[in-house]
Amino acid sequence: MQENLVIVESPAKAKTIEKFLGKGYTVTSCMGHIRDLEKKDFGIDLEKNYQPKYVITPDKKKIVTDLKKLAKDAQTVWLASDEDREGEAIAWHLKEVLKLDPKKTKRIVFHEITKEAIQRAIENPRSIDDNLVNAQQARRVLDRIVGFEVSPVLWKKVKPALSAGRVQSVAVRLIVEREREIINFKSETWFRVTGTFLAKDENGNPAELKAELNKRFSTKKEAYAFLGKCQSAEFSIADVVKKPAKRSPAPPFTTSTLQQEASRKLNFSVAQTMSVAQRLYESGKITYMRTDSVNLSGLAINTTKQKITELHGENYVKIRKYSSKSKGAQEAHEAIRPTYMSNETVSGSAQEQRLYELIWKRTMASQMADAKLERTNVTISVSTAPEVFTASGEVIIFDGFLKVYMESTDDENGNVPAGQEIIPPLKAKDNLRMTSILATQRFSQRPPRYTEASLVKKLEELGIGRPSTYAPTITTIQNRNYVVKEDRPGLEREFDVVALKAGKISEKTKTEITGAEKTKLFPTDIGMVVNDFLMENFEQIMDFNFTALVEKEFDDIAEGDLVWNEMIDKFYQPFHGQVEDVLKNSERSKGERILGKDPKTGKQVSVKIGRYGPVAQLGEASSEENDEKPQFASLRTGQHLETITLEDALELFRLPRDLGEYENKKVTVSIGRFGPYIRHDNKFVSLSKEDDPFTVELDRAVELIETKREKDRKAVIKTFDEEPDLTVLNGRWGPYISFKKKNYKIPKKVKAEELSLEDCKKIIDEAPEPKTKRGRKKK
């Protein structure tokens, strides 16, 4: 009989822990949750106080069998899943499913995988915390209720196969509301005046000084008038003010701030950040990566201090103790930090090394001295006008934490590091020589769209979700096609520049690209329609305050201050009645928008969500007075229900276009469910992204047809005259057999080009029975 069995969530974590425990301990993995709510019949017993109906997931049955055998043979079972609510629930499920004897079962937790932490945990075991388990169960049950009750309403009232989620739907709301702010935004214009002057530096050499006027002009006429005054003006220093300033470092990372900084600095998605951080944690390189805490242990502070002193000297050290503002019922003991501050770098993938370096630098900077700056503000008077120019600059006197790390922001213009503008030595009444003054037309900026990082920040500010929910929430809304993350090109815009140089005023019109987007979150048409339907009919679950209140109630359950079943019941009773009322009384919603009438036919033109996505409709649905069927056309990429114009919609009905003939057969171009395509000889060829279906010509269409034919020829490895329905093909994932509209995988060791007909039939006969879409075997 083995002495000790330690069960953790992942093989990587098991491997790391096993190194520290030595003989007498067997460390194994349960591969995450071993059971979940039933997918049929709601998975919750509403009649029995909302008790969850758990089942072992099919992929975990063998793992459970193996764990039962190992647990039966062990003297002591140590449940070492993560220390948050999710980890506590995993430990509880293991205890229940494996039927572990409480006398020989111990729960241990640690927030870093080091020898000291593991030994300390084993010396201080505890029992499973039922309050944490109940908080996780409450979240799971509430989310199941919302999803299973609201999703069928969307199927009937909006479109089949849609779904709703308590946190996800609120996240979509934020993105939709921001998009509408942008759609309705009216840009204002003004003229920003900047001047370039010559002063003298410390050695008496000419030094350039750039300054901005303290007033913006609404019109070009006003800008011209001011520049006219400056033609005969004298410019002198009215005031020079020097002030000491300082900058302090940001606290160590929490889950949220790590996700934000990794997005800004490393261009990681939120899900990618959590995946890489998980690997770093499981290999013992960083502390637990799901935390609200900014606290550092005394040991961490001391080792950080030693490292700063070693690398930069004692004058760079400033010990800081950070504390979290949140209640922190779910927070781990510490912020995210390296387990060993002496390790500046670690082995692993390039992503792991980059993320580790970010965490190490942030932790180091948090215990370093403030940066000391000298900030200079200069005021320049104009002899012929009351307005003044102002210039400011910073000089770093002592770099402090900036030597290691500077926090990024979500500012569209990026960060301007300290010390970028150097002000030459000046004193009051010094005369300056003006070299140029520019009045440049500027435009007010629309609100910025959310990035994944800024959405996480907003969710955290509103109290929506917890560290463990941000990544899956953002992934889910993209997988459901309610939101897309993409780059979009900007538009060219003209702007005027009025310049005063050498005593003469001139004007130029320049161009710039504006509105370019990089990895921003955009709502899809279906996302906006679903959001509007939920806002109209389920105001409670879409309310930010309600969602934040629910999170607080989960915290109360985790603290033992609230009974989870009572919390669920308080929500469910009125909510279920609301669902039934919406099913009975609400109208169907397709996001329909009437654009006007077609000038040629007088028929109504509208846009709405169709079976396969957003479509334009020419004509109305058939009725007793009108039996003519309407025409439909899919919206093009970049067109949206809320912004498409009547002219744009009418343009869509120009398709299909007849391009001419090739090989005595007609060639047409159109847009279908999967995008624009060419049709020739009853075969279909997709257009490339560069081709426009409204402008593509016959020559280009023929080129695409021939390219597709060549590709198809190369795809065929082998055919058989005696069995024309059977073909050996080369596919995206390698060679395969196609037979009677079904595909069969060819074993890796088999050479496809050497297969005989008998070989192919044998592979087909031995292939697993095909499955339906729902995963059940066909009868």
PDB file of N, CA, C and O in Angstrom, residues 189-193 212-219 222-223 387 442-444:
ATOM      1  N   THR A 189     -14.673  70.522 -35.316  1.00  0.00           N
ATOM      2  CA  THR A 189     -13.355  70.910 -35.812  1.00  0.00           C
ATOM      3  C   THR A 189     -12.915  72.235 -35.206  1.00  0.00           C
ATOM      4  O   THR A 189     -13.746  73.070 -34.824  1.00  0.00           O
ATOM      5  N   TRP A 190     -11.615  72.389 -35.085  1.00  0.00           N
ATOM      6  CA  TRP A 190     -11.044  73.640 -34.589  1.00  0.00           C
ATOM      7  C   TRP A 190      -9.623  73.758 -35.137  1.00  0.00           C
ATOM      8  O   TRP A 190      -9.133  72.842 -35.815  1.00  0.00           O
ATOM      9  N   PHE A 191      -8.986  74.881 -34.826  1.00  0.00           N
ATOM     10  CA  PHE A 191      -7.599  75.085 -35.276  1.00  0.00           C
ATOM     11  C   PHE A 191      -6.685  75.183 -34.063  1.00  0.00           C
ATOM     12  O   PHE A 191      -6.905  76.001 -33.169  1.00  0.00           O
ATOM     13  N   ARG A 192      -5.677  74.291 -34.049  1.00  0.00           N
ATOM     14  CA  ARG A 192      -4.686  74.260 -32.979  1.00  0.00           C
ATOM     15  C   ARG A 192      -3.462  75.018 -33.469  1.00  0.00           C
ATOM     16  O   ARG A 192      -2.939  74.755 -34.552  1.00  0.00           O
ATOM     17  N   VAL A 193      -3.007  75.961 -32.669  1.00  0.00           N
ATOM     18  CA  VAL A 193      -1.893  76.821 -33.091  1.00  0.00           C
ATOM     19  C   VAL A 193      -0.626  76.431 -32.334  1.00  0.00           C
ATOM     20  O   VAL A 193      -0.613  76.378 -31.098  1.00  0.00           O
ATOM     21  N   GLU A 212       2.670  75.774 -27.622  1.00  0.00           N
ATOM     22  CA  GLU A 212       1.287  75.732 -28.134  1.00  0.00           C
ATOM     23  C   GLU A 212       0.505  76.908 -27.584  1.00  0.00           C
ATOM     24  O   GLU A 212       0.674  77.287 -26.412  1.00  0.00           O
ATOM     25  N   LEU A 213      -0.353  77.483 -28.420  1.00  0.00           N
ATOM     26  CA  LEU A 213      -1.178  78.616 -27.981  1.00  0.00           C
ATOM     27  C   LEU A 213      -2.212  78.137 -26.974  1.00  0.00           C
ATOM     28  O   LEU A 213      -2.742  77.022 -27.093  1.00  0.00           O
ATOM     29  N   ASN A 214      -2.498  78.995 -25.991  1.00  0.00           N
ATOM     30  CA  ASN A 214      -3.441  78.598 -24.944  1.00  0.00           C
ATOM     31  C   ASN A 214      -4.895  78.749 -25.370  1.00  0.00           C
ATOM     32  O   ASN A 214      -5.807  78.675 -24.547  1.00  0.00           O
ATOM     33  N   LYS A 215      -5.132  78.965 -26.653  1.00  0.00           N
ATOM     34  CA  LYS A 215      -6.503  79.106 -27.146  1.00  0.00           C
ATOM     35  C   LYS A 215      -6.636  78.373 -28.475  1.00  0.00           C
ATOM     36  O   LYS A 215      -5.723  78.376 -29.293  1.00  0.00           O
ATOM     37  N   ARG A 216      -7.790  77.729 -28.680  1.00  0.00           N
ATOM     38  CA  ARG A 216      -8.086  77.085 -29.955  1.00  0.00           C
ATOM     39  C   ARG A 216      -9.110  77.937 -30.690  1.00  0.00           C
ATOM     40  O   ARG A 216     -10.045  78.474 -30.073  1.00  0.00           O
ATOM     41  N   PHE A 217      -8.953  78.027 -31.992  1.00  0.00           N
ATOM     42  CA  PHE A 217      -9.875  78.844 -32.788  1.00  0.00           C
ATOM     43  C   PHE A 217     -10.907  77.959 -33.482  1.00  0.00           C
ATOM     44  O   PHE A 217     -10.568  76.919 -34.055  1.00  0.00           O
ATOM     45  N   SER A 218     -12.139  78.397 -33.441  1.00  0.00           N
ATOM     46  CA  SER A 218     -13.238  77.600 -33.997  1.00  0.00           C
ATOM     47  C   SER A 218     -13.246  77.603 -35.518  1.00  0.00           C
ATOM     48  O   SER A 218     -13.692  76.639 -36.139  1.00  0.00           O
ATOM     49  N   THR A 219     -12.789  78.701 -36.120  1.00  0.00           N
ATOM     50  CA  THR A 219     -12.864  78.814 -37.577  1.00  0.00           C
ATOM     51  C   THR A 219     -11.507  79.186 -38.168  1.00  0.00           C
ATOM     52  O   THR A 219     -10.618  79.700 -37.481  1.00  0.00           O
ATOM     53  N   GLU A 222     -10.741  82.956 -37.870  1.00  0.00           N
ATOM     54  CA  GLU A 222     -10.134  83.396 -36.608  1.00  0.00           C
ATOM     55  C   GLU A 222      -8.632  83.069 -36.586  1.00  0.00           C
ATOM     56  O   GLU A 222      -7.819  83.854 -36.083  1.00  0.00           O
ATOM     57  N   ALA A 223      -8.280  81.895 -37.128  1.00  0.00           N
ATOM     58  CA  ALA A 223      -6.861  81.507 -37.173  1.00  0.00           C
ATOM     59  C   ALA A 223      -6.074  82.475 -38.049  1.00  0.00           C
ATOM     60  O   ALA A 223      -4.966  82.902 -37.690  1.00  0.00           O
ATOM     61  N   GLU A 387      -3.395  86.463 -26.226  1.00  0.00           N
ATOM     62  CA  GLU A 387      -3.107  85.041 -26.075  1.00  0.00           C
ATOM     63  C   GLU A 387      -1.625  84.820 -25.790  1.00  0.00           C
ATOM     64  O   GLU A 387      -0.781  85.655 -26.137  1.00  0.00           O
ATOM     65  N   ARG A 442      -7.859  70.559 -36.591  1.00  0.00           N
ATOM     66  CA  ARG A 442      -7.959  69.303 -35.835  1.00  0.00           C
ATOM     67  C   ARG A 442      -9.431  68.932 -35.662  1.00  0.00           C
ATOM     68  O   ARG A 442     -10.322  69.756 -35.834  1.00  0.00           O
ATOM     69  N   PHE A 443      -9.664  67.688 -35.276  1.00  0.00           N
ATOM     70  CA  PHE A 443     -11.024  67.178 -35.157  1.00  0.00           C
ATOM     71  C   PHE A 443     -11.177  66.469 -33.811  1.00  0.00           C
ATOM     72  O   PHE A 443     -10.248  65.811 -33.339  1.00  0.00           O
ATOM     73  N   SER A 444     -12.352  66.625 -33.224  1.00  0.00           N
ATOM     74  CA  SER A 444     -12.597  65.929 -31.953  1.00  0.00           C
ATOM     75  C   SER A 444     -12.609  64.427 -32.205  1.00  0.00           C
ATOM     76  O   SER A 444     -13.078  63.958 -33.242  1.00  0.00           O
TER      77      SER A 444
END
